[in-house]
XYZ file of C-alpha atoms in Angstrom:
157
model
C 12.539 17.473 0.005
C 11.370 14.253 1.114
C 8.776 12.277 -0.936
C 5.352 11.455 0.658
C 1.737 10.029 -0.224
C -0.596 12.922 -1.366
C -3.777 11.081 -2.173
C -5.463 7.659 -2.093
C -8.831 7.163 -4.074
C -9.850 3.852 -4.788
C -13.463 2.145 -6.084
C -15.345 0.516 -3.132
C -16.561 -2.682 -3.803
C -20.063 -1.184 -3.076
C -19.897 1.059 -5.707
C -22.913 0.329 -7.886
C -22.880 0.611 -12.258
C -19.717 1.263 -13.289
C -19.576 5.034 -14.861
C -18.707 5.098 -18.217
C -17.900 9.184 -18.152
C -15.737 9.242 -14.990
C -13.684 6.819 -12.880
C -15.287 5.561 -9.760
C -12.707 7.064 -6.624
C -13.777 7.767 -3.284
C -10.873 9.639 -1.333
C -9.231 7.781 1.791
C -7.156 9.295 4.420
C -5.854 5.782 5.300
C -6.251 2.314 3.657
C -4.682 -0.828 3.540
C -2.651 -2.152 0.948
C -2.808 -6.168 0.309
C 0.392 -8.294 -0.993
C -0.469 -9.551 -4.254
C -3.693 -8.180 -4.164
C -3.721 -4.267 -4.104
C -5.870 -2.013 -1.887
C -8.025 -3.853 0.638
C -11.780 -3.347 -0.586
C -11.112 -2.313 -3.886
C -13.140 -3.249 -6.824
C -10.275 -3.781 -9.136
C -7.964 -5.640 -6.049
C -6.527 -8.924 -7.363
C -8.472 -8.622 -10.905
C -5.083 -8.383 -12.605
C -1.728 -9.616 -10.884
C 0.337 -7.092 -13.406
C -1.901 -3.779 -12.314
C -2.822 -3.927 -8.142
C -2.574 0.093 -8.554
C -2.204 3.062 -10.916
C 0.743 5.235 -9.386
C 1.138 9.017 -10.535
C 3.133 11.993 -9.222
C 1.271 15.365 -7.961
C 3.926 17.137 -10.011
C 3.031 15.385 -13.308
C -0.647 16.280 -12.145
C 0.020 19.686 -11.688
C 1.684 19.883 -15.213
C -1.394 18.014 -16.816
C -3.513 20.471 -14.790
C -2.124 23.475 -17.292
C -2.801 21.546 -19.722
C -6.382 21.424 -19.280
C -6.606 17.952 -18.097
C -8.695 17.367 -14.954
C -6.387 16.464 -12.139
C -8.743 16.224 -8.894
C -7.853 12.684 -6.855
C -8.947 9.677 -9.065
C -9.722 11.983 -12.649
C -6.586 10.726 -13.963
C -8.020 7.229 -13.220
C -4.690 7.004 -10.479
C -5.215 5.321 -7.493
C -1.976 6.859 -5.302
C -0.385 10.173 -6.070
C 3.014 10.891 -4.166
C 5.300 14.355 -4.393
C 8.835 14.731 -3.894
C 9.535 11.067 -6.175
C 9.866 11.088 -9.939
C 7.699 8.133 -10.353
C 8.237 8.477 -14.446
C 12.020 8.089 -14.015
C 11.501 4.391 -12.381
C 11.874 1.434 -14.030
C 9.923 -2.415 -14.091
C 11.555 -4.026 -11.104
C 12.016 -1.235 -9.103
C 10.801 -1.656 -5.515
C 9.021 2.058 -3.919
C 7.963 1.660 0.011
C 5.054 3.793 0.831
C 4.263 4.080 4.539
C 5.920 2.263 7.180
C 6.192 -1.292 5.805
C 4.164 -1.956 1.946
C 6.449 -2.218 -1.037
C 5.227 -1.907 -4.562
C 7.077 -2.969 -7.174
C 6.763 -0.771 -10.716
C 5.378 -3.288 -13.263
C 5.374 -0.767 -16.169
C 4.186 2.580 -17.628
C 0.196 2.964 -17.335
C -0.691 4.109 -20.930
C -4.223 5.520 -21.322
C -7.417 3.524 -22.839
C -10.557 4.603 -24.435
C -12.320 5.573 -20.992
C -9.275 7.940 -20.607
C -10.136 9.633 -23.677
C -14.081 9.661 -22.646
C -13.421 10.833 -19.339
C -10.859 13.860 -20.039
C -11.664 14.448 -23.112
C -7.912 14.320 -24.550
C -6.103 11.179 -26.252
C -3.856 9.129 -24.329
C -1.365 10.294 -26.428
C -1.323 13.694 -25.449
C -0.049 12.734 -21.810
C 1.986 9.892 -23.037
C 4.627 8.688 -20.769
C 3.218 10.996 -17.821
C 0.425 8.389 -17.216
C 2.826 7.152 -14.184
C 3.556 3.313 -13.355
C 1.016 0.371 -12.764
C 3.205 -1.652 -9.723
C 2.054 -4.538 -7.566
C 1.897 -4.772 -3.896
C 4.973 -7.067 -2.952
C 4.296 -6.362 0.641
C 1.311 -5.086 2.625
C 0.808 -2.825 4.970
C -0.720 0.148 6.277
C -0.506 3.583 4.113
C -2.020 7.052 4.286
C -1.906 10.936 2.930
C 1.607 12.412 4.185
C 3.319 8.746 4.661
C 6.941 8.942 3.253
C 7.909 7.243 0.068
C 11.379 5.804 -0.831
C 13.007 3.501 -3.389
C 14.041 0.490 -1.834
C 15.303 -1.234 -4.293
C 16.395 -0.043 -7.862
C 17.538 -2.383 -10.691
C 20.711 -1.368 -12.438
C 20.517 0.818 -15.179
């Protein structure tokens, strides 16, 4: 099975006040990733050098949905969803290519926060080690739903 991007969402800078009961996200078919920044036009891009993107897997989201979590695009706080690649098996320092040229580097596993609890009605601990990965953009480029995803550099175990 070829790994692919299955969903992209982000928070446009044009969105007004931040919602307290949901993650403000807009679905997109294609976005531009900017090196050392994140998704072009994303309200949160560039704010934290270790948190450009939240990446989850479709397979994990399907499992979480069976457990009662809301998993429509963006509802888990993720920005990019991929299928066919176990993001949770990656380690900090691993690099993943999205589309033709964009490369992201895994920084750390994503953990839930107080907002996760409010939005989902579940404790973050109920999804521990299943919330995907935080990543930084190493090389920018256009990515879209359906684009291929592959590990390009994996740190030795």
